[in-house]
Amino acid sequence: MASEKILGIDLGTTNSCISIMEGGKAVVIPNAEGGRTTPSVVAFSKDGERLVGSVAKRQSITNPAKTISSIKRDMGTDRKVAIDDKTYTPQEISAMILQKLKTDAEAYLGEKISKAVITVPAYFNDAQRQATKDAGKIAGLEVMRIINEPTASALAYGIDKEEDVTVLVYDLGGGTFDVSILTLGDGVFEVQATAGDNHLGGDDFDQRVLDYLVEEFKKKEGISLKNDIMAMQRLRDAAENAKKELSTVQKTNINLPYITTDSSGPKFLDIDLTRAKFEQLIEDLVDKTIGPVKQALDDAGIKAAGIDHVLLVGGSTRVPMVQEKIKAILHKDADKGINPDECVAIGAAIQGGVLSGEAKDVVLLDVTPLTLSIETLGGIATKLIERNTTIPTRKSQIFTTAADNQTSVEIHVIQGERALAKDNFTLGKFQLTGIPPAPRGIPQIEVGFDIDANGIINVSAKDLGSGNEQAITISGNKRLSEKEIEEMVNKAKQYEEEDKQNREEIEIRNTADTAVFSAEKLLRESSDKVSEDEKKKIEDAAEEVKKALESDDTEAIKTATESLTEAVYAVTVKLYQEAAAKAQAEGGAEPTSTSASEDDVVDAEYEVKDDEKKE
Amino acid sequence: MTKEENTANGPGRQESDISIKSQAEQNSGRDLAEEVPSPAELETLRTEYAVLQDRYLRLAADFENYRRRMAREVSEQSSRAIEEFAVEILDIVDNMERALTIEDTQNIKEGLEQIYKLLSNVLNRYEITPVECVDKPFDPETQEAIAYVPSEKDEGTVIDEVVKGYRMKERVIRCARVAVSQGKSKEE
């Protein structure tokens, strides 16, 4: 097993984040308060207590002289922070943040942490790096490595597994902006250029929205809210929320009832903010990031076309306009999928995993690219192993026959996402014969899928009654190329609605068919207990269903099936009551099973009973 | 331009680690060269290895599938939890809509009070309770100071609550936004 775990730490200017490898994957560790990031703020309360994180941030206004934020800006300098009669170096203050992160990680993991990988901006000089390392030491952490933040992001995206690529990392946080260009060669990331703006970030976006709201309110009501602490606080929160919302919607409403009162009564703030307006408000700020991007490209001597990957880091990169502007200069979509607030810490944890040897312990397991199914009654593809299941894995389900005295079933193994077997890709087919004659629904045929680590699929079918067994092996050469897989997945999406409808229609037909079968069985088996009148009713209803089944009218089939089920139900209830009276328990349970398949969502386990395999 | 001395997931580095180890292993193997396992033993070991390897891989895959399933279940569960709460809120919405159809402004206040009571009951049921803070010492665990102003009250006392804070059970779900007293003089 791996040696001691190594904590990945993104020690940020405004916020910090920690992550660790767990079972081969980097996971973010929430802090003691439940937050996934921790404000990089330290304070000393009046009674000398040390506060770190949100608590420190919340009291800062009452205690500005003894609250320290953005200490990262002072790392590597001789600047000291004087608190009461003591002075602290930036390393010592940073250490207090690290200490809290360490403690929170230990509480979460239930084990001691003594090693860490800490990230720093790519432009940090030796003194700044050394100071960061020292901060770790003071906090009781052995800093196994200091890595660059953009490198950590590249690791989080797994870019280190590629060869000779150029990566541009655009990191727009709450209060800082960095752009870095890295090249990867021989497994080593090299920083080619960095640029940025030390005082630009999402907080500036919030301020713009806030100013706009204050101005709009003044225009409408003639009241300035600037000096109204309470109103400004509510507005500040609302502005931030509006900004976040506009990343996903085109328009949001800022609604603050009773924002203030004047002689004429209470005033309400109710302002719509469109994404377009928001973009107008922040455009110059976003444009300010473009200069550094171009600068970095120039410094690195790389043309926009030479960038292979664009990584967006920092919460503010969620703003669509930011993404659009970057795309406009680089003509490339950014890689997606990792939370931009957590990306750096995740990369640090991955580096930690490599250093601790945990990465070596992790076997790289494949996933099944497409769903594996077998064809069941009516040509439906019944899923056994869903796509993206990690292999090796096995799964089995019990199926049954679709007709009386059916002595063989065909197992048609298919791959793909479509609802009907015919629209998927056939992997193989085989017959299971020698099933002893029995009424439909009675034989139990266990179909098992087993995919080994190499992707070789073994499909077996066993008649549990006779013990007869058949199997085939589908080897890798039948496998599809990546492009084919993508096409199939896309097609499945495209035909989703149609497929669903087809499947429903088939299911309705199957249900109708089963209902008729059950009704006839009931009449056959309980003819002596059913009155002529009841018998006629059921027979007529069954006839209706059969007639409907000849047509394509699904609604008619459904209605006819319902009336048949009702007629059968009336009789079975009576039979049960009589049976109960006679304390004689046997038969009759069948008809109710037809109603089970009327539910659209059926547990796979149940579905099996209804889904019957026709030869 | 800084060449990062610390490589990332450098394959070169990893490989060299491995080769050192395997050399060491080879050496120790040579020391024990006398004890060569018999072909039968070797065969047993091979079979056992294959079985264990297969079991290990399957366990690893199961873990991965389990993790994925859990993640899906957690997200389903949490949306279901919201559902329950949402249904309770819908009741309030109904009443608000009723109130809005009435032209009579006289009764609107009474109606509002009723609705407020209903809403408070819902919050109570979920053990969502306000954080009491006015006239108490400022506590950054549950409150956020947004103003620090001179007042008659002692320094560090909460003098005004701008936004109420709430707890759900023990946990603070929203911090109170408060004004804190600077004390009588501004010397501090």
CSV table of C-alpha atoms in Angstrom, one decimal, chain A residues 22-25 33-34 46 51 55 58-59 61-62 122 129 145-148 151 155 160-161 186-192 229-230 233-234 237 299 351 354 360-361 363 365 367 388-394 450-453, chain B residues 1-14 17-18 21 53-54 56-58 60-65 67-68 112 138 140-149 155-156 160-163 171 175 177 179-180 188:
chain,number,residue,atom,x,y,z
A,22,GLU,CA,-8.7,8.8,-2.1
A,23,GLY,CA,-8.9,5.5,-3.8
A,24,GLY,CA,-7.0,6.8,-6.8
A,25,LYS,CA,-9.0,10.0,-7.1
A,33,GLU,CA,-17.5,24.7,8.7
A,34,GLY,CA,-18.5,22.7,5.7
A,46,LYS,CA,-9.4,41.0,21.6
A,51,LEU,CA,-9.1,33.1,14.3
A,55,VAL,CA,-14.7,33.5,11.3
A,58,ARG,CA,-16.7,38.0,9.5
A,59,GLN,CA,-15.2,40.0,12.3
A,61,ILE,CA,-14.6,45.2,10.3
A,62,THR,CA,-14.7,45.3,14.1
A,122,ALA,CA,4.3,30.6,-11.6
A,129,ARG,CA,8.9,29.9,-2.9
A,145,ARG,CA,7.2,19.9,-3.3
A,146,ILE,CA,6.2,23.4,-4.3
A,147,ILE,CA,4.5,23.4,-7.6
A,148,ASN,CA,3.2,26.1,-9.9
A,151,THR,CA,1.0,23.2,-13.5
A,155,LEU,CA,-2.2,17.9,-13.7
A,160,ASP,CA,0.7,15.4,-18.1
A,161,LYS,CA,-0.2,12.1,-19.8
A,186,ASP,CA,9.5,14.7,-21.5
A,187,GLY,CA,7.0,14.7,-18.7
A,188,VAL,CA,8.2,18.1,-17.4
A,189,PHE,CA,6.1,21.2,-17.5
A,190,GLU,CA,8.1,24.3,-18.3
A,191,VAL,CA,6.7,27.8,-17.7
A,192,GLN,CA,7.2,29.8,-20.9
A,229,ILE,CA,-25.5,50.2,5.6
A,230,MET,CA,-28.4,47.8,5.8
A,233,GLN,CA,-25.4,44.9,2.5
A,234,ARG,CA,-28.5,43.5,1.0
A,237,ASP,CA,-25.3,40.0,-1.6
A,299,ASP,CA,6.7,36.6,-24.5
A,351,GLN,CA,1.2,15.5,-7.4
A,354,VAL,CA,2.6,10.6,-7.4
A,360,LYS,CA,1.6,3.8,-8.7
A,361,ASP,CA,-0.8,1.7,-6.6
A,363,VAL,CA,-4.5,0.5,-11.5
A,365,LEU,CA,-9.3,0.6,-15.1
A,367,VAL,CA,-14.9,1.7,-18.6
A,388,ASN,CA,-19.3,4.0,-18.3
A,389,THR,CA,-19.3,1.1,-15.9
A,390,THR,CA,-15.8,0.4,-14.7
A,391,ILE,CA,-14.5,-3.1,-15.7
A,392,PRO,CA,-13.9,-5.9,-14.8
A,393,THR,CA,-17.4,-6.4,-13.8
A,394,ARG,CA,-20.2,-9.0,-14.0
A,450,ASP,CA,-18.8,-10.9,-17.4
A,451,ILE,CA,-16.3,-8.4,-18.8
A,452,ASP,CA,-12.7,-8.9,-17.8
A,453,ALA,CA,-10.0,-6.3,-17.3
B,1,MET,CA,11.0,31.9,-17.6
B,2,THR,CA,11.4,29.5,-14.8
B,3,LYS,CA,12.0,26.0,-15.5
B,4,GLU,CA,10.1,24.1,-13.0
B,5,GLU,CA,12.6,22.0,-11.2
B,6,ASN,CA,9.9,19.9,-9.7
B,7,THR,CA,8.4,17.9,-12.4
B,8,ALA,CA,4.9,16.9,-12.3
B,9,ASN,CA,3.8,13.4,-13.0
B,10,GLY,CA,7.1,12.9,-14.7
B,11,PRO,CA,7.2,9.4,-16.2
B,12,GLY,CA,11.0,9.5,-16.3
B,13,ARG,CA,11.3,10.0,-12.7
B,14,GLN,CA,8.8,7.4,-11.8
B,17,ASP,CA,12.2,4.8,-9.0
B,18,ILE,CA,10.9,1.5,-10.1
B,21,LYS,CA,13.6,-1.0,-6.6
B,53,GLN,CA,-5.1,-10.3,-9.3
B,54,ASP,CA,-8.5,-10.9,-10.8
B,56,TYR,CA,-8.2,-7.2,-6.8
B,57,LEU,CA,-9.1,-5.8,-10.2
B,58,ARG,CA,-12.7,-6.6,-9.7
B,60,ALA,CA,-11.1,-1.9,-7.6
B,61,ALA,CA,-13.7,-1.8,-10.4
B,62,ASP,CA,-16.5,-2.4,-7.9
B,63,PHE,CA,-15.3,0.4,-5.8
B,64,GLU,CA,-15.2,2.7,-8.7
B,65,ASN,CA,-18.8,1.7,-9.8
B,67,ARG,CA,-18.4,5.5,-5.9
B,68,ARG,CA,-20.2,6.5,-9.0
B,112,LEU,CA,-49.8,38.6,5.9
B,138,PHE,CA,-20.6,39.9,18.9
B,140,PRO,CA,-18.1,35.8,14.6
B,141,GLU,CA,-19.1,32.1,14.6
B,142,THR,CA,-22.7,33.0,13.9
B,143,GLN,CA,-22.6,36.6,12.9
B,144,GLU,CA,-20.8,38.8,10.4
B,145,ALA,CA,-20.1,42.4,11.3
B,146,ILE,CA,-21.0,44.8,8.6
B,147,ALA,CA,-20.6,48.0,10.6
B,148,TYR,CA,-18.6,49.1,13.6
B,149,VAL,CA,-20.1,52.3,15.1
B,155,GLU,CA,-17.6,47.9,22.8
B,156,GLY,CA,-18.2,44.6,21.0
B,160,ASP,CA,-28.4,46.2,15.3
B,161,GLU,CA,-29.3,43.2,13.3
B,162,VAL,CA,-29.4,44.1,9.6
B,163,VAL,CA,-30.1,40.6,8.4
B,171,ARG,CA,-25.6,24.3,12.3
B,175,CYS,CA,-24.9,34.2,9.4
B,177,ARG,CA,-25.4,40.5,9.5
B,179,ALA,CA,-23.7,46.3,13.5
B,180,VAL,CA,-21.3,46.2,16.4
B,188,GLU,CA,-10.3,52.3,20.2
